[in-house]
Structure formats: C-alpha cells, structure tokens
C-alpha cells in the first residue's frame, strides 16, 4: 500500500459523506485548499478520479464508490481498534500471572485477590503455587512473591507483609502429656514435625536465635511435611511440635488451640515481597495489583515503619524496597515454602 495515501483518506471520506468540499473542510477544521489538495493527491496515487465535480455539486465516480466503500470500512475498523485500546487503558483486563509460595495464601494474598476481583472483574489473576525459586521472566510470569532475602538483585521489590517471626508451637493436648521444652537442647526429647525441602530434597534443620547468634538445630519426629499448613494441622492434632511462621497460626494462638514455646529463640524474618522486572510495572494489570498491595501495607503501617525508595529507573509511583531486597541472613533454597 502507498502509505502516502493513508493520511488523505479521512479527508476523502469526509468529502464523499458530505458531498461537499466546503462542508468537509468545516467538519475537519481545514482550509478549502487543503481539502482539494488531499483529494487531488489521492486521485493521483490511485490513478483514477474519485469525484465528478461541478460548481454546484460533488458526486462519486464509479471508481470513487468502490474505493470509498472499502476505505470507510477500513477507517471504521481503525476507529474500533482505537476504542478497544482506549477501553483497555481505562479498564484493567487480560491475565496477570503470579508465581507464589503456598504460604502466601495465608499471609494476605487471598484478601488481595478478593479485592482485585471486586475492583477489576475483567482481569484474570492466574496464581501458580510453586515453592521453588524460579526465574519469573523465563517462565512467563508477570511477578512473583518470595521472602525479601530470596529476591534477585535485578528485581524491584514491594513489601507485601510486615516482618514476622518463625516460631515453635504445640497444642495444649500435646503439652499435657510431656513437659514443654525449656531450652533448644530439650527438642531432642520431643516429637518434632519435620520439613522436607522440595527443591533440594534435604530435610530442614530448624533455625533459632541462641543469644547473639543463629543456630541450626536438627530435629527428629514421626512425621515430615513439605507444606506449612500440614504442619499446623498436625500440631493442632497434638502430634508434635511445629516450626512455623507466626501469621499462619495467629488465630490458633489467640484461641488457645496452640501455645508458643521458647519465644526468646524465635527468629525474625523480613516478610514477603512482591517482585517483578522493572519494566513490568508499566502494565496496568500489575500496577493495579501493586496499588492494592500498597493499600494493605498502609493499613498496618509498613510505609511508616520502613520508608520505601524507588529503584533506579522504576516508576516513581511504585513504593519499592530497592532492588533485590535482602537481609544479612541467608536461607537454603525452598525454605520459604518448607518452613511456613
């Protein structure tokens, strides 16, 4: 197609619709000479006259009728496409793909998804529960959720939960049959619900704070799991001690269904973060998700407790904790899932 012809099509179609060069010029806010120039240019490029003109009337030639009919359909399709894009810009649509550990559902993700469904009913949020540390870009995800210390340095991270503790719990029924541990050394006398790390296949040594240092404590028991929710269920059933993230058992602790043990040994975790490549935040669907995460963060005061700073090149409206939000302590791969 002769691209030089395209810019003149709206003028030619206007003349055909109004059957007047003067009315077409007024409609398009152009001078009469500009309208005449566009018609002459179009006819020159097509090699055929489009209009039969007299001093009192303007009519389409046979070639003009054929051309205008097709040109009008094309312009209508372009207008419709532009309107669809405008609607897409106004409305959050499409599919938002997230890669998250299973613990995220019990730490606020469910509430965020409910709010997304209420505010953006035309958006589909596809959540893939995966405890392995995956490359979200290579796997086709828009964003992921992980502990802050597990996020690659080239990603932008937005805080999704406050920091929380990894704690030791047991049911009153279990503790009625044997004395509660008074030190880490006492764990060897208890039935401890172990964890199998899915990524490495190794069993996880529970980590505690022992005075000024962190210690890894091997434990033994009759059951091992790979999901924190199972550890909670087993602890509630009175089977043994569970090592779990505190937000997952907050209600159980308040109701007395579980009891925290050795609280001074609990380790503070950085919390969960939404993370994504810097450019991904340009998509409206991800920005809508980020907005809800921000609103929830404001409700528990995270913005005041830990002021965010924008990563270089990231959209300034997005509160980030920096690129690759990491703390000093390291964790084995997969630990986010296997410990809660």
XYZ file of C-alpha atoms in Angstrom:
340
model
C 0.000 0.000 0.000
C 1.098 3.516 -0.780
C 1.488 4.898 2.736
C 1.395 8.493 1.438
C -2.247 7.869 0.578
C -3.265 6.962 4.132
C -3.059 10.467 5.582
C -5.536 11.731 2.981
C -8.190 9.049 3.471
C -10.140 10.815 6.267
C -10.435 13.909 4.067
C -11.562 11.972 1.001
C -14.145 10.026 3.026
C -15.459 13.264 4.551
C -15.954 14.790 1.105
C -17.769 11.651 -0.042
C -20.027 11.659 3.018
C -20.899 15.367 2.898
C -20.884 15.611 -0.923
C -19.196 18.968 -0.436
C -15.641 20.231 -0.265
C -16.783 23.195 1.833
C -18.703 21.137 4.376
C -15.850 18.600 4.604
C -13.406 21.466 5.269
C -15.611 22.839 8.045
C -16.098 19.425 9.598
C -12.365 18.723 9.650
C -11.397 22.290 10.539
C -9.278 22.566 7.412
C -8.991 25.151 4.673
C -10.751 24.510 1.359
C -7.412 24.390 -0.422
C -6.145 21.671 1.943
C -9.219 19.552 1.214
C -8.775 19.989 -2.522
C -5.108 19.068 -2.209
C -5.909 15.842 -0.339
C -8.484 14.802 -2.967
C -6.117 15.556 -5.854
C -3.288 13.667 -4.126
C -5.482 10.626 -3.523
C -6.693 10.611 -7.126
C -3.120 10.924 -8.370
C -1.940 7.980 -6.261
C -4.914 5.852 -7.330
C -4.677 6.850 -10.976
C -8.422 7.471 -11.245
C -10.843 10.317 -10.470
C -12.927 9.766 -7.333
C -15.371 12.664 -7.699
C -17.316 14.251 -10.534
C -17.374 17.933 -9.656
C -19.395 20.836 -10.907
C -19.787 24.327 -9.494
C -22.962 23.201 -7.712
C -22.478 19.508 -6.815
C -19.996 16.792 -5.946
C -20.715 13.170 -6.847
C -18.724 9.968 -6.646
C -17.482 8.351 -9.811
C -17.847 4.591 -10.223
C -14.222 4.144 -9.136
C -14.879 6.510 -6.236
C -17.839 4.472 -4.990
C -15.761 1.278 -4.965
C -12.839 2.954 -3.230
C -14.853 4.898 -0.640
C -16.839 1.823 0.400
C -13.634 -0.084 1.184
C -11.890 2.959 2.687
C -14.821 3.653 5.019
C -14.767 0.061 6.288
C -11.034 0.337 6.934
C -11.394 3.609 8.815
C -14.260 2.179 10.865
C -12.090 -0.774 11.844
C -9.258 1.549 12.828
C -11.647 3.619 14.953
C -12.986 0.462 16.600
C -9.463 -0.770 17.302
C -8.524 2.596 18.806
C -11.617 2.488 21.020
C -10.738 -1.020 22.198
C -7.254 0.165 23.123
C -8.706 3.175 24.934
C -11.108 0.909 26.825
C -8.229 -1.400 27.686
C -6.331 1.575 29.052
C -9.329 2.604 31.145
C -10.152 -0.904 32.345
C -7.769 -3.454 33.803
C -8.095 -6.527 31.614
C -6.102 -9.534 30.476
C -4.313 -12.173 32.539
C -1.912 -11.428 35.405
C 0.339 -14.429 36.079
C 1.886 -14.725 39.547
C 4.323 -17.269 40.959
C 3.911 -17.602 44.722
C 4.846 -19.935 47.582
C 1.975 -21.740 49.255
C 2.414 -19.760 52.460
C 1.373 -16.560 50.666
C -2.309 -17.521 50.663
C -2.443 -17.461 54.452
C -0.490 -14.210 54.668
C -2.741 -11.798 52.850
C -2.730 -12.988 49.238
C -6.294 -14.279 49.469
C -7.540 -10.879 50.656
C -5.635 -9.147 47.848
C -7.157 -11.476 45.243
C -10.628 -10.812 46.634
C -10.087 -7.061 46.324
C -8.745 -7.469 42.775
C -11.868 -9.427 41.801
C -14.079 -6.691 43.258
C -12.281 -3.769 41.634
C -11.253 -5.350 38.341
C -13.777 -8.020 37.316
C -12.411 -8.189 33.755
C -8.934 -9.190 34.921
C -7.964 -12.829 35.404
C -5.280 -13.409 38.044
C -3.584 -16.742 37.478
C -1.726 -17.850 40.598
C 0.764 -20.688 40.254
C 1.758 -22.070 43.638
C 5.412 -23.011 43.428
C 7.845 -23.240 46.319
C 10.929 -23.445 44.107
C 12.920 -20.317 43.303
C 12.057 -19.854 39.632
C 13.040 -17.275 37.040
C 9.717 -15.439 36.727
C 10.734 -13.789 33.455
C 11.873 -17.002 31.783
C 8.763 -18.833 32.992
C 6.390 -16.188 31.637
C 5.177 -14.706 34.915
C 4.383 -11.049 35.440
C 5.571 -11.115 39.059
C 6.408 -13.381 41.961
C 6.147 -13.442 45.744
C 9.025 -14.507 47.995
C 10.847 -13.687 51.202
C 12.803 -10.477 50.731
C 16.135 -12.226 51.198
C 15.392 -14.586 48.299
C 14.815 -11.952 45.605
C 17.353 -11.440 42.827
C 19.116 -8.090 42.855
C 17.868 -7.030 39.416
C 14.231 -7.152 40.529
C 12.073 -4.409 42.029
C 10.529 -5.483 45.340
C 7.372 -4.166 47.003
C 6.670 -5.141 50.598
C 3.602 -7.348 50.856
C 3.606 -8.251 54.563
C 5.202 -6.872 57.711
C 8.230 -8.726 59.062
C 7.198 -11.793 61.035
C 8.711 -14.444 63.300
C 9.336 -18.124 62.747
C 8.103 -19.689 65.986
C 7.795 -23.009 67.762
C 4.267 -24.152 68.713
C 2.448 -27.121 70.177
C -1.107 -27.931 71.257
C -2.169 -27.948 74.926
C -3.054 -31.624 74.441
C 0.484 -32.487 73.391
C 1.966 -30.493 76.272
C -0.337 -32.233 78.739
C 1.496 -35.480 78.081
C 5.069 -34.189 78.348
C 6.788 -31.102 79.748
C 7.328 -28.149 77.445
C 10.933 -27.664 76.274
C 12.844 -25.125 78.332
C 15.839 -24.888 76.000
C 16.846 -25.828 72.464
C 18.621 -28.857 73.866
C 15.254 -30.209 75.046
C 13.957 -30.502 71.468
C 15.688 -33.870 71.208
C 13.141 -35.236 73.688
C 10.147 -34.154 71.609
C 8.308 -35.357 68.534
C 9.141 -32.589 66.026
C 7.195 -32.250 62.793
C 9.976 -32.109 60.218
C 10.208 -30.444 56.827
C 11.398 -31.843 53.537
C 12.684 -29.128 51.190
C 11.196 -29.678 47.757
C 13.979 -28.037 45.780
C 16.939 -29.863 47.283
C 15.239 -32.888 48.789
C 17.061 -32.316 52.089
C 15.425 -32.165 55.481
C 15.451 -28.745 57.069
C 17.250 -28.005 60.332
C 15.145 -25.612 62.379
C 16.765 -22.206 62.885
C 16.646 -20.341 66.166
C 18.233 -17.421 67.913
C 20.603 -18.580 70.626
C 21.865 -15.496 72.404
C 23.795 -13.362 69.903
C 23.833 -15.927 67.085
C 21.604 -18.003 64.859
C 21.831 -21.764 65.197
C 20.573 -24.595 63.008
C 19.036 -27.357 65.095
C 18.495 -30.844 63.653
C 15.219 -32.364 64.863
C 13.542 -35.755 64.702
C 9.951 -36.912 64.702
C 7.411 -39.329 63.335
C 6.174 -37.049 60.516
C 7.757 -34.844 57.857
C 5.825 -32.480 55.602
C 6.531 -30.092 52.736
C 3.734 -27.619 53.437
C 3.308 -25.362 56.454
C -0.451 -25.861 56.534
C 0.100 -29.570 57.117
C 2.486 -28.829 59.985
C -0.175 -26.610 61.552
C -2.838 -29.308 61.188
C -0.563 -31.922 62.741
C 0.309 -29.632 65.637
C -3.379 -28.957 66.249
C -3.945 -32.709 66.286
C -1.441 -32.993 69.137
C 1.125 -34.996 67.182
C 4.160 -32.849 67.925
C 5.964 -29.522 67.851
C 5.709 -27.397 64.712
C 8.127 -24.748 63.465
C 6.034 -22.250 61.529
C 5.610 -18.625 60.542
C 3.598 -16.803 63.195
C 0.957 -15.222 60.867
C -0.191 -18.709 59.872
C -1.152 -19.555 63.465
C -2.117 -16.175 64.911
C -5.763 -17.170 65.342
C -4.791 -20.525 66.862
C -2.564 -18.810 69.408
C -5.269 -16.280 70.316
C -7.861 -19.028 70.730
C -5.526 -21.198 72.808
C -5.520 -24.038 70.295
C -1.730 -23.701 70.077
C 0.888 -22.443 72.523
C 4.133 -20.711 71.598
C 7.295 -22.299 73.016
C 10.756 -20.803 73.540
C 9.731 -17.306 72.349
C 13.194 -15.862 73.002
C 14.597 -18.247 70.401
C 12.237 -17.103 67.627
C 13.898 -15.677 64.524
C 12.617 -12.562 62.772
C 12.001 -12.947 59.041
C 11.971 -9.994 56.619
C 8.445 -10.671 55.360
C 7.013 -11.424 51.940
C 7.602 -9.174 48.951
C 6.026 -8.860 45.539
C 8.829 -8.687 42.984
C 8.997 -8.103 39.245
C 11.283 -6.817 36.476
C 11.473 -3.045 36.422
C 9.666 -2.618 33.096
C 6.842 -4.984 34.012
C 5.289 -2.312 36.236
C 4.307 -0.351 33.125
C 1.449 -2.828 32.595
C -1.842 -1.623 34.079
C -2.725 -5.087 35.362
C 0.403 -5.282 37.519
C 0.105 -1.676 38.667
C -3.454 -2.395 39.807
C -2.157 -5.316 41.876
C 0.635 -3.163 43.307
C -1.885 -0.481 44.285
C -3.816 -2.973 46.415
C -0.602 -4.261 47.993
C 0.271 -0.645 48.856
C -3.132 -0.029 50.398
C -2.804 -3.086 52.616
C 0.721 -2.071 53.578
C -0.562 1.352 54.617
C -3.185 -0.296 56.821
C -0.542 -1.936 59.008
C 1.857 0.984 58.854
C 4.655 -0.588 56.827
C 5.210 2.604 54.908
C 5.888 4.473 58.152
C 7.979 1.707 59.666
C 10.163 1.185 56.624
C 10.115 4.081 54.123
C 10.380 2.837 50.565
C 12.763 4.155 47.968
C 12.375 3.849 44.186
C 14.863 1.662 42.389
C 16.775 3.381 39.587
C 14.591 3.610 36.513
C 11.452 2.290 38.198
C 8.145 4.164 38.052
C 8.245 6.689 40.866
C 4.668 5.950 41.927
C 5.591 2.426 42.999
C 6.881 2.045 46.552
C 9.826 -0.284 46.372
C 12.223 -1.553 48.969
C 15.011 -1.398 46.458
C 16.494 -3.810 44.005
C 16.901 -7.252 45.446
C 15.624 -6.539 48.944
C 17.928 -8.737 51.036
C 18.855 -9.109 54.649
C 22.123 -10.373 56.032
C 20.960 -13.886 56.936
C 20.781 -16.396 54.104
C 18.343 -19.262 53.678
C 18.592 -22.526 51.777
C 16.596 -22.585 48.521
C 12.985 -23.542 49.047
C 12.988 -22.582 52.694
C 10.129 -20.120 52.194
C 7.823 -22.999 51.492
C 9.078 -25.696 53.753
C 9.128 -23.677 56.914
C 5.842 -21.939 56.559
